Amino acid sequence: MSANIRVLLLMNRIASYRVACYNLIAKKVDLTIGYTDKDDDPRQGDYNRICLPTWRIGHWRIQKPGFRSLCKQYDVVIFVGDLHSVNYCLLPWMGGPFKTAVWCMGIRASYTKIYDIKRRHTIIDWVYGLMLRKSDACIFYMKEPLKFWGDAIDYNKVFVAINTVPVSYVDHCTPRKNVLFVGTLYRGKGIERLLNVYNQVLLDGLLPPHLDIVGDGEEREALEGKVKNSALCDYISFHGAIYDEDVLGRLFATAIVCVSPGQAGLTVLKSMGYGVPFVTSEGAITGGEILNIVHGYNGMILSNDEDWRRLVVQITTTPEVFGEMGRRAREYYLKSATTEKMASGVLSAIEYTLVAHP
C-alpha cells in the first residue's frame, strides 16, 4: 500500500491503548486523526492530528462548518460508528471524492445496553444498518455481529480489526498463585459479589488465594472499608490505579487468573496477552471482548455465585488447570489478538475501498 494514500480517521478521542495500532497504520499510509473530545496520547504518535471544532448538544456532537471540506482532502475517511456523532455518520451520504469506512463494534451496545446478537432489531438498528450498508467498508471488532445483520450487509466489505491492547510480556518465572482484578471500581464490576464469595470460602474453613485489586473508582472506599473490618484483610490487597505497564506486568506474572464478575472489556485481551485466563460471568457488560473466551479452554464464563465459589476453591486445589488455560490464552493472543492483527484489519479495509470502489 502506498504511503501517499491520505487517510483521515475520525474518533471522539485518541485513546492511549490504540496508539500502537495507529502507529502501525501510519507506517503504511499518510494518517491523520481527527478528534472531538480528548487526546490521551502524550507521546505524540507517528501521525498527524486535528482537534475538530464541534458543537455539543447534550450527548450529540455536530461538527462546525468546514468539516466536509476537510474530508475532501483525503482518499479514505474512517469514522467511529457512534450515532451521537452526527456528521461522522452522515459521511457516506456526503458524496466523494473520498471513500468511507465505519469502525465500530458492529452492533449497538453500551454499559446500559447489552451486547446481544440474538436480540430483535429496533428502529435505531434500522438506522444504524443504513449507515453500515452505505459505507464503502465496515470494520468490526469481531465477526459475530454479522449474524445479527444476516444478509442486510455485504459480507465482502466487512473486515475484522479485533479490539485489543498491547502488553509488555516478560516471563518472570514466578509462581502464579494470586487472583487479579484490573479495572475501575464501580458497582457494575461486581467486586462486592467477589468479596462475598471470599467470605463464604472462609466460612467453609478454606483459605482462599490472595486477591490483588488494581483500580480506583466510586466504590473503592466502601470496598476497602468492608475488607479492613473483616477477616478478608489478610487475603485482599488494594493497589489503586496503575498505569505503568511494567508494574502491571509484574502483577499479571503472579496471577493465576484475572477476574471481573460484571464486565468483560479490554482487560480480557490484556489478561490473555500476559498468559492469564480471564474469568467473568454470563451477561457481563461487554463490547464483544467476551467472545474471545472459550469457556474452559482459555478462560471461563460462570453462571452464578456457586460457580464463583467453586472457582476460588479450584484455584487452591488444582492450580495446574489454570496454568494450561493461561498457556492457551497466550497462544490465542499471539495468533489472533495482537495490535498487528488490529492494524491489519484496518489496512485491509482501506485497500478494499480503493480497489473495489475506484
Coordinates of N, CA and C in Angstrom, one line a residue, residues 66-264:
G66 N -16.9 23.6 7.6 CA -15.6 23.3 7.1 C -15.3 21.8 7.2
F67 N -16.2 21.0 7.9 CA -15.9 19.6 8.1 C -15.8 18.8 6.8
R68 N -16.8 19.1 5.9 CA -16.8 18.3 4.6 C -15.6 18.7 3.8
S69 N -15.2 20.0 3.8 CA -14.1 20.4 3.0 C -12.8 19.8 3.5
L70 N -12.7 19.5 4.8 CA -11.6 18.8 5.4 C -11.6 17.4 4.9
C71 N -12.7 16.7 4.9 CA -12.7 15.3 4.5 C -12.4 15.2 3.0
K72 N -12.7 16.2 2.2 CA -12.4 16.1 0.7 C -10.9 16.1 0.4
Q73 N -10.1 16.4 1.4 CA -8.6 16.4 1.2 C -8.0 15.0 1.3
Y74 N -8.8 14.0 1.6 CA -8.3 12.7 1.9 C -8.9 11.7 0.9
D75 N -8.2 10.6 0.7 CA -8.6 9.5 -0.2 C -9.6 8.6 0.5
V76 N -9.4 8.3 1.8 CA -10.3 7.5 2.6 C -10.6 8.2 3.9
V77 N -11.8 8.2 4.4 CA -12.2 8.7 5.7 C -12.8 7.5 6.5
I78 N -12.2 7.2 7.6 CA -12.7 6.2 8.5 C -13.3 6.9 9.7
F79 N -14.5 6.5 10.1 CA -15.2 7.2 11.2 C -15.7 6.2 12.2
V80 N -15.7 6.6 13.5 CA -16.3 5.8 14.5 C -17.8 5.7 14.4
G81 N -18.4 4.5 14.5 CA -19.8 4.4 14.3 C -20.7 4.7 15.5
D82 N -20.6 6.0 15.9 CA -21.4 6.4 17.0 C -22.5 7.4 16.5
L83 N -23.7 7.0 16.6 CA -24.8 7.8 16.1 C -24.9 9.2 16.7
H84 N -24.3 9.4 17.9 CA -24.3 10.7 18.5 C -23.4 11.7 17.8
S85 N -22.4 11.2 17.0 CA -21.5 12.0 16.2 C -22.2 12.2 14.8
V86 N -23.1 13.1 14.7 CA -24.0 13.2 13.6 C -23.3 13.3 12.3
N87 N -22.3 14.3 12.2 CA -21.6 14.5 10.9 C -20.8 13.2 10.5
Y88 N -20.2 12.6 11.4 CA -19.5 11.3 11.1 C -20.4 10.4 10.4
C89 N -21.6 10.1 11.0 CA -22.5 9.1 10.5 C -23.2 9.5 9.2
L90 N -23.1 10.8 8.8 CA -23.7 11.2 7.6 C -22.7 11.2 6.4
L91 N -21.4 10.9 6.7 CA -20.4 10.9 5.7 C -20.7 10.0 4.5
P92 N -21.2 8.8 4.7 CA -21.5 8.0 3.5 C -22.4 8.6 2.5
W93 N -23.2 9.6 2.9 CA -24.2 10.3 2.0 C -23.7 11.6 1.5
M94 N -22.5 12.0 1.9 CA -22.0 13.4 1.6 C -21.4 13.4 0.1
G95 N -21.1 12.2 -0.4 CA -20.6 12.2 -1.8 C -19.1 12.4 -1.8
G96 N -18.4 11.8 -2.7 CA -16.9 11.8 -2.8 C -16.3 13.2 -2.7
P97 N -15.0 13.2 -3.1 CA -14.3 12.1 -3.8 C -13.8 11.1 -2.9
F98 N -13.9 11.2 -1.6 CA -13.3 10.3 -0.6 C -14.2 9.0 -0.4
K99 N -13.5 7.9 -0.1 CA -14.2 6.7 0.3 C -14.4 6.6 1.8
T100 N -15.4 5.9 2.2 CA -15.7 5.9 3.7 C -15.7 4.4 4.2
A101 N -15.3 4.4 5.5 CA -15.3 3.1 6.2 C -15.7 3.4 7.7
V102 N -16.7 2.6 8.2 CA -17.1 2.8 9.5 C -16.4 1.8 10.4
W103 N -15.9 2.3 11.6 CA -15.1 1.4 12.5 C -15.9 1.3 13.8
C104 N -16.4 0.1 14.1 CA -17.3 0.0 15.3 C -17.4 -1.4 15.8
M105 N -18.2 -1.6 16.9 CA -18.4 -3.0 17.4 C -19.2 -3.9 16.4
G106 N -20.0 -3.2 15.5 CA -20.8 -4.0 14.6 C -22.2 -4.1 15.0
I107 N -22.5 -3.8 16.3 CA -23.8 -3.8 16.8 C -23.9 -2.8 18.0
R108 N -25.0 -2.2 18.2 CA -25.1 -1.2 19.2 C -25.1 -1.8 20.6
A109 N -24.2 -1.4 21.4 CA -24.1 -1.9 22.8 C -23.4 -0.8 23.7
S110 N -23.7 -0.9 25.0 CA -23.1 0.1 25.9 C -23.2 -0.4 27.3
Y111 N -22.9 0.4 28.3 CA -23.0 0.0 29.7 C -24.4 -0.3 30.1
T112 N -25.4 0.3 29.4 CA -26.8 0.1 29.7 C -27.5 -0.8 28.7
K113 N -26.9 -1.1 27.5 CA -27.5 -1.9 26.5 C -26.6 -3.1 26.2
I114 N -27.0 -4.3 26.6 CA -26.1 -5.4 26.5 C -25.8 -5.8 25.1
Y115 N -24.6 -6.4 24.9 CA -24.1 -6.9 23.6 C -24.8 -8.2 23.3
D116 N -25.8 -8.2 22.4 CA -26.7 -9.3 22.2 C -27.0 -9.5 20.7
I117 N -26.3 -10.4 20.1 CA -26.5 -10.6 18.6 C -27.8 -11.4 18.3
K118 N -28.5 -11.8 19.3 CA -29.7 -12.6 19.1 C -31.0 -11.7 19.4
R119 N -30.8 -10.5 19.8 CA -32.0 -9.7 20.1 C -32.7 -9.2 18.9
R120 N -33.9 -8.8 19.0 CA -34.7 -8.3 17.9 C -34.2 -6.9 17.4
H121 N -34.4 -6.6 16.2 CA -33.9 -5.4 15.6 C -34.9 -4.3 16.0
T122 N -34.4 -3.1 16.2 CA -35.2 -1.9 16.6 C -35.1 -0.9 15.4
I123 N -35.9 0.2 15.6 CA -35.9 1.3 14.6 C -34.5 1.9 14.5
I124 N -33.8 2.0 15.7 CA -32.5 2.6 15.7 C -31.5 1.6 15.0
D125 N -31.7 0.3 15.2 CA -30.9 -0.6 14.5 C -31.0 -0.5 13.0
W126 N -32.2 -0.2 12.5 CA -32.5 0.0 11.1 C -31.7 1.2 10.6
V127 N -31.7 2.3 11.4 CA -30.9 3.5 11.0 C -29.4 3.1 11.0
Y128 N -29.0 2.4 12.0 CA -27.6 2.0 12.1 C -27.2 1.2 10.9
G129 N -28.1 0.3 10.5 CA -27.8 -0.6 9.4 C -27.7 0.2 8.1
L130 N -28.5 1.2 7.9 CA -28.4 2.1 6.8 C -27.0 2.6 6.6
M131 N -26.4 3.1 7.8 CA -25.1 3.6 7.8 C -24.1 2.6 7.4
L132 N -24.2 1.4 7.9 CA -23.3 0.3 7.6 C -23.4 -0.1 6.1
R133 N -24.6 -0.1 5.6 CA -24.8 -0.5 4.1 C -24.2 0.6 3.2
K134 N -24.4 1.8 3.6 CA -24.0 2.9 2.7 C -22.5 3.1 2.7
S135 N -21.8 2.8 3.8 CA -20.3 2.9 3.8 C -19.7 2.0 2.8
D136 N -18.5 2.4 2.3 CA -17.8 1.6 1.3 C -17.2 0.4 2.0
A137 N -16.9 0.4 3.3 CA -16.4 -0.7 4.0 C -16.8 -0.6 5.5
C138 N -16.8 -1.7 6.2 CA -17.1 -1.8 7.6 C -16.0 -2.5 8.3
I139 N -15.6 -1.9 9.5 CA -14.5 -2.5 10.3 C -15.1 -2.9 11.6
F140 N -15.3 -4.2 11.9 CA -15.9 -4.6 13.1 C -14.8 -5.1 14.1
Y141 N -15.1 -5.0 15.4 CA -14.2 -5.6 16.4 C -14.1 -7.1 16.3
M142 N -15.3 -7.7 16.0 CA -15.4 -9.2 15.9 C -16.3 -9.5 14.7
K143 N -16.2 -10.8 14.3 CA -17.1 -11.2 13.1 C -18.5 -11.5 13.5
E144 N -18.7 -11.8 14.8 CA -20.0 -12.3 15.3 C -21.2 -11.4 14.9
P145 N -21.1 -10.1 14.9 CA -22.2 -9.2 14.6 C -22.8 -9.5 13.2
L146 N -22.1 -10.1 12.3 CA -22.6 -10.4 11.0 C -23.9 -11.3 11.2
K147 N -23.9 -12.1 12.2 CA -25.1 -13.0 12.4 C -26.3 -12.1 12.8
F148 N -26.1 -11.0 13.4 CA -27.2 -10.1 13.7 C -27.8 -9.4 12.5
W149 N -26.9 -9.1 11.5 CA -27.4 -8.4 10.3 C -27.8 -9.3 9.2
G150 N -27.4 -10.6 9.3 CA -27.8 -11.5 8.2 C -27.4 -11.0 6.9
D151 N -28.3 -11.1 5.9 CA -28.0 -10.7 4.5 C -28.2 -9.2 4.3
A152 N -28.4 -8.4 5.4 CA -28.6 -7.0 5.2 C -27.3 -6.2 4.9
I153 N -26.2 -6.9 5.1 CA -24.9 -6.3 4.8 C -24.1 -7.2 3.9
D154 N -23.3 -6.6 3.0 CA -22.5 -7.4 2.1 C -21.2 -7.8 2.9
Y155 N -21.1 -9.1 3.1 CA -20.0 -9.7 3.9 C -18.7 -9.3 3.3
N156 N -18.6 -9.1 2.0 CA -17.3 -8.9 1.3 C -16.7 -7.6 1.8
K157 N -17.5 -6.7 2.2 CA -16.9 -5.3 2.6 C -16.7 -5.2 4.1
V158 N -16.9 -6.3 4.9 CA -16.7 -6.3 6.3 C -15.3 -6.9 6.7
F159 N -14.6 -6.1 7.5 CA -13.2 -6.5 7.9 C -13.2 -6.5 9.4
V160 N -12.4 -7.4 10.0 CA -12.3 -7.5 11.4 C -11.0 -6.9 11.9
A161 N -11.1 -5.9 12.8 CA -9.9 -5.4 13.5 C -10.2 -5.6 14.9
I162 N -9.7 -6.7 15.5 CA -10.0 -7.0 16.8 C -9.7 -5.9 17.8
N163 N -10.6 -5.6 18.7 CA -10.3 -4.5 19.7 C -9.4 -5.1 20.7
T164 N -8.2 -4.6 20.8 CA -7.2 -5.2 21.7 C -6.3 -4.2 22.3
V165 N -5.3 -4.6 23.1 CA -4.4 -3.8 23.7 C -3.0 -4.4 23.7
P166 N -1.9 -3.6 23.6 CA -0.6 -4.1 23.7 C -0.2 -4.5 25.1
V167 N 0.7 -5.4 25.3 CA 1.2 -5.8 26.6 C 2.7 -5.8 26.6
S168 N 3.3 -5.7 27.8 CA 4.7 -5.8 27.9 C 5.1 -7.1 28.6
Y169 N 4.9 -8.2 27.8 CA 5.0 -9.6 28.4 C 6.5 -9.9 28.6
V170 N 6.8 -10.3 29.8 CA 8.1 -10.9 30.2 C 7.8 -12.1 31.1
D171 N 8.5 -13.2 30.7 CA 8.3 -14.4 31.5 C 9.2 -14.3 32.8
H172 N 8.6 -13.9 33.9 CA 9.3 -13.7 35.1 C 9.6 -15.0 35.9
C173 N 9.1 -16.1 35.4 CA 9.3 -17.4 36.0 C 9.0 -17.4 37.5
T174 N 7.9 -16.6 37.9 CA 7.5 -16.6 39.3 C 6.3 -17.5 39.4
P175 N 6.0 -18.0 40.6 CA 4.9 -18.9 40.8 C 3.6 -18.1 40.6
R176 N 2.6 -18.6 39.9 CA 1.3 -18.0 39.7 C 0.4 -18.5 40.7
K177 N 0.0 -17.7 41.7 CA -0.9 -18.2 42.7 C -2.0 -17.2 43.2
N178 N -1.9 -15.9 42.7 CA -2.8 -14.9 43.1 C -4.0 -14.7 42.1
V179 N -5.1 -14.2 42.6 CA -6.2 -13.8 41.8 C -6.1 -12.3 41.6
L180 N -6.3 -11.8 40.3 CA -6.1 -10.4 40.0 C -7.4 -9.8 39.4
F181 N -7.7 -8.6 39.9 CA -8.7 -7.7 39.2 C -8.1 -6.4 38.8
V182 N -8.4 -6.0 37.5 CA -7.9 -4.8 37.0 C -9.0 -4.0 36.4
G183 N -9.3 -2.8 36.9 CA -10.4 -2.0 36.3 C -10.9 -1.0 37.2
T184 N -11.8 -0.1 36.7 CA -12.4 0.9 37.6 C -13.4 0.3 38.5
L185 N -13.4 0.8 39.8 CA -14.2 0.2 40.8 C -15.5 0.9 40.9
Y186 N -16.5 0.4 40.2 CA -17.9 0.9 40.4 C -18.8 -0.4 40.5
R187 N -20.0 -0.1 40.8 CA -20.9 -1.2 41.2 C -21.1 -2.3 40.1
G188 N -21.1 -1.8 38.9 CA -21.3 -2.8 37.8 C -20.3 -3.8 37.6
K189 N -19.1 -3.6 38.2 CA -18.0 -4.6 38.0 C -18.2 -5.9 38.9
G190 N -19.1 -5.8 39.9 CA -19.4 -7.0 40.7 C -18.3 -7.4 41.7
I191 N -17.5 -6.4 42.1 CA -16.4 -6.7 43.1 C -17.0 -7.2 44.4
E192 N -18.1 -6.5 44.9 CA -18.7 -6.9 46.1 C -19.2 -8.3 46.1
R193 N -19.6 -8.8 45.0 CA -20.0 -10.2 44.8 C -18.8 -11.1 45.0
L194 N -17.7 -10.7 44.5 CA -16.4 -11.5 44.7 C -16.0 -11.5 46.2
L195 N -16.2 -10.4 46.9 CA -15.8 -10.3 48.3 C -16.8 -11.3 49.1
N196 N -18.0 -11.3 48.7 CA -19.0 -12.2 49.4 C -18.6 -13.7 49.2
V197 N -18.1 -14.0 48.0 CA -17.6 -15.4 47.7 C -16.4 -15.7 48.6
Y198 N -15.5 -14.8 48.7 CA -14.3 -15.0 49.6 C -14.8 -15.2 51.0
N199 N -15.7 -14.4 51.5 CA -16.3 -14.6 52.8 C -16.8 -16.0 53.0
Q200 N -17.5 -16.5 52.0 CA -18.2 -17.8 52.1 C -17.1 -18.9 52.1
V201 N -16.0 -18.7 51.4 CA -15.0 -19.7 51.4 C -14.3 -19.8 52.7
L202 N -14.1 -18.6 53.3 CA -13.5 -18.6 54.7 C -14.4 -19.3 55.7
L203 N -15.7 -19.0 55.6 CA -16.7 -19.6 56.5 C -16.7 -21.1 56.3
D204 N -16.4 -21.6 55.1 CA -16.3 -23.1 54.9 C -15.0 -23.7 55.4
G205 N -14.2 -22.8 56.0 CA -12.9 -23.3 56.6 C -11.8 -23.5 55.6
L206 N -11.9 -22.9 54.5 CA -10.8 -22.9 53.5 C -10.1 -21.6 53.4
L207 N -8.8 -21.7 52.9 CA -8.0 -20.5 52.8 C -8.0 -20.1 51.3
P208 N -8.6 -19.0 50.9 CA -8.6 -18.6 49.5 C -7.3 -18.0 49.0
P209 N -7.1 -18.0 47.7 CA -5.9 -17.4 47.2 C -5.9 -15.8 47.4
H210 N -4.8 -15.2 47.4 CA -4.7 -13.8 47.6 C -5.3 -13.1 46.4
L211 N -6.1 -12.0 46.7 CA -6.7 -11.2 45.6 C -6.1 -9.8 45.6
D212 N -5.5 -9.5 44.4 CA -5.0 -8.2 44.2 C -6.0 -7.4 43.4
I213 N -6.4 -6.2 43.9 CA -7.4 -5.4 43.2 C -6.7 -4.1 42.8
V214 N -6.6 -3.9 41.5 CA -6.0 -2.8 40.8 C -7.0 -1.8 40.3
G215 N -7.1 -0.6 40.7 CA -8.0 0.4 40.1 C -8.6 1.3 41.2
D216 N -9.1 2.4 40.7 CA -9.8 3.4 41.6 C -11.2 3.5 41.1
G217 N -12.0 4.3 41.8 CA -13.4 4.5 41.4 C -14.3 4.7 42.6
E218 N -15.6 5.0 42.3 CA -16.5 5.4 43.4 C -16.7 4.4 44.5
E219 N -16.5 3.1 44.2 CA -16.7 2.0 45.2 C -15.5 1.7 46.0
R220 N -14.3 2.3 45.7 CA -13.1 1.8 46.3 C -13.1 2.0 47.9
E221 N -13.6 3.2 48.3 CA -13.6 3.5 49.8 C -14.4 2.5 50.5
A222 N -15.6 2.2 50.0 CA -16.6 1.3 50.6 C -16.0 -0.1 50.6
L223 N -15.4 -0.5 49.5 CA -14.9 -1.9 49.4 C -13.7 -2.1 50.4
E224 N -12.8 -1.1 50.4 CA -11.7 -1.1 51.3 C -12.2 -1.2 52.8
G225 N -13.2 -0.4 53.1 CA -13.7 -0.4 54.5 C -14.3 -1.8 54.8
K226 N -15.0 -2.4 53.9 CA -15.5 -3.8 54.1 C -14.4 -4.8 54.4
V227 N -13.4 -4.7 53.6 CA -12.2 -5.6 53.8 C -11.5 -5.4 55.1
K228 N -11.2 -4.1 55.4 CA -10.4 -3.8 56.5 C -11.1 -4.2 57.8
N229 N -12.4 -4.2 57.9 CA -13.1 -4.6 59.1 C -13.5 -6.0 59.1
S230 N -12.8 -6.9 58.4 CA -13.2 -8.3 58.4 C -12.0 -9.2 58.3
A231 N -12.3 -10.5 58.3 CA -11.2 -11.5 58.1 C -10.6 -11.4 56.7
L232 N -11.2 -10.7 55.8 CA -10.7 -10.7 54.4 C -9.4 -9.9 54.3
C233 N -9.1 -9.1 55.3 CA -7.9 -8.2 55.2 C -6.6 -8.9 55.0
D234 N -6.5 -10.2 55.4 CA -5.3 -11.0 55.2 C -5.2 -11.6 53.8
Y235 N -6.3 -11.4 53.0 CA -6.4 -12.1 51.7 C -6.6 -11.2 50.5
I236 N -6.8 -9.9 50.8 CA -7.1 -9.0 49.7 C -6.3 -7.7 49.9
S237 N -5.7 -7.2 48.8 CA -4.9 -6.0 48.8 C -5.5 -5.1 47.7
F238 N -5.5 -3.8 48.0 CA -5.9 -2.7 47.1 C -4.7 -2.0 46.7
H239 N -4.5 -1.8 45.4 CA -3.3 -1.2 44.8 C -3.5 0.2 44.2
G240 N -4.8 0.6 44.1 CA -5.1 1.8 43.4 C -4.9 1.6 41.9
A241 N -5.1 2.7 41.2 CA -4.9 2.7 39.7 C -3.4 2.6 39.4
I242 N -3.1 1.7 38.4 CA -1.7 1.6 37.9 C -1.7 1.7 36.4
Y243 N -0.9 2.7 35.9 CA -0.8 2.9 34.5 C 0.5 2.5 33.9
D244 N 1.5 2.2 34.7 CA 2.8 1.7 34.3 C 2.6 0.2 33.8
E245 N 2.8 0.0 32.6 CA 2.6 -1.4 32.0 C 3.6 -2.4 32.6
D246 N 4.8 -1.9 32.9 CA 5.8 -2.8 33.5 C 5.3 -3.3 34.9
V247 N 4.8 -2.4 35.7 CA 4.3 -2.7 37.0 C 3.1 -3.7 36.9
L248 N 2.2 -3.3 36.0 CA 1.0 -4.2 35.8 C 1.5 -5.6 35.3
G249 N 2.5 -5.6 34.5 CA 3.1 -6.9 34.0 C 3.6 -7.8 35.1
R250 N 4.2 -7.2 36.2 CA 4.7 -8.0 37.3 C 3.5 -8.5 38.1
L251 N 2.4 -7.8 38.2 CA 1.2 -8.3 38.9 C 0.6 -9.5 38.1
F252 N 0.5 -9.3 36.8 CA 0.0 -10.4 36.0 C 0.9 -11.6 36.0
A253 N 2.2 -11.4 36.2 CA 3.1 -12.5 36.3 C 2.9 -13.4 37.5
T254 N 2.3 -12.9 38.6 CA 2.0 -13.7 39.8 C 0.5 -14.1 39.8
A255 N -0.3 -13.8 38.8 CA -1.7 -14.1 38.8 C -2.0 -15.4 38.1
I256 N -2.8 -16.2 38.7 CA -3.2 -17.5 38.1 C -4.5 -17.3 37.3
V257 N -5.3 -16.3 37.7 CA -6.5 -15.9 36.9 C -6.7 -14.4 37.1
C258 N -7.3 -13.8 36.1 CA -7.8 -12.4 36.2 C -9.3 -12.4 36.2
V259 N -10.0 -11.7 37.1 CA -11.4 -11.9 37.2 C -12.1 -10.5 37.1
S260 N -13.3 -10.6 36.7 CA -14.2 -9.4 36.7 C -15.7 -10.0 36.6
P261 N -16.4 -10.1 37.7 CA -17.7 -10.7 37.6 C -18.7 -10.0 36.7
G262 N -18.6 -8.6 36.7 CA -19.6 -7.9 36.0 C -19.3 -7.3 34.7
Q263 N -18.0 -7.3 34.3 CA -17.6 -6.7 33.0 C -16.5 -7.5 32.3
A264 N -16.6 -7.6 31.0 CA -15.6 -8.3 30.2 C -15.2 -7.4 29.1

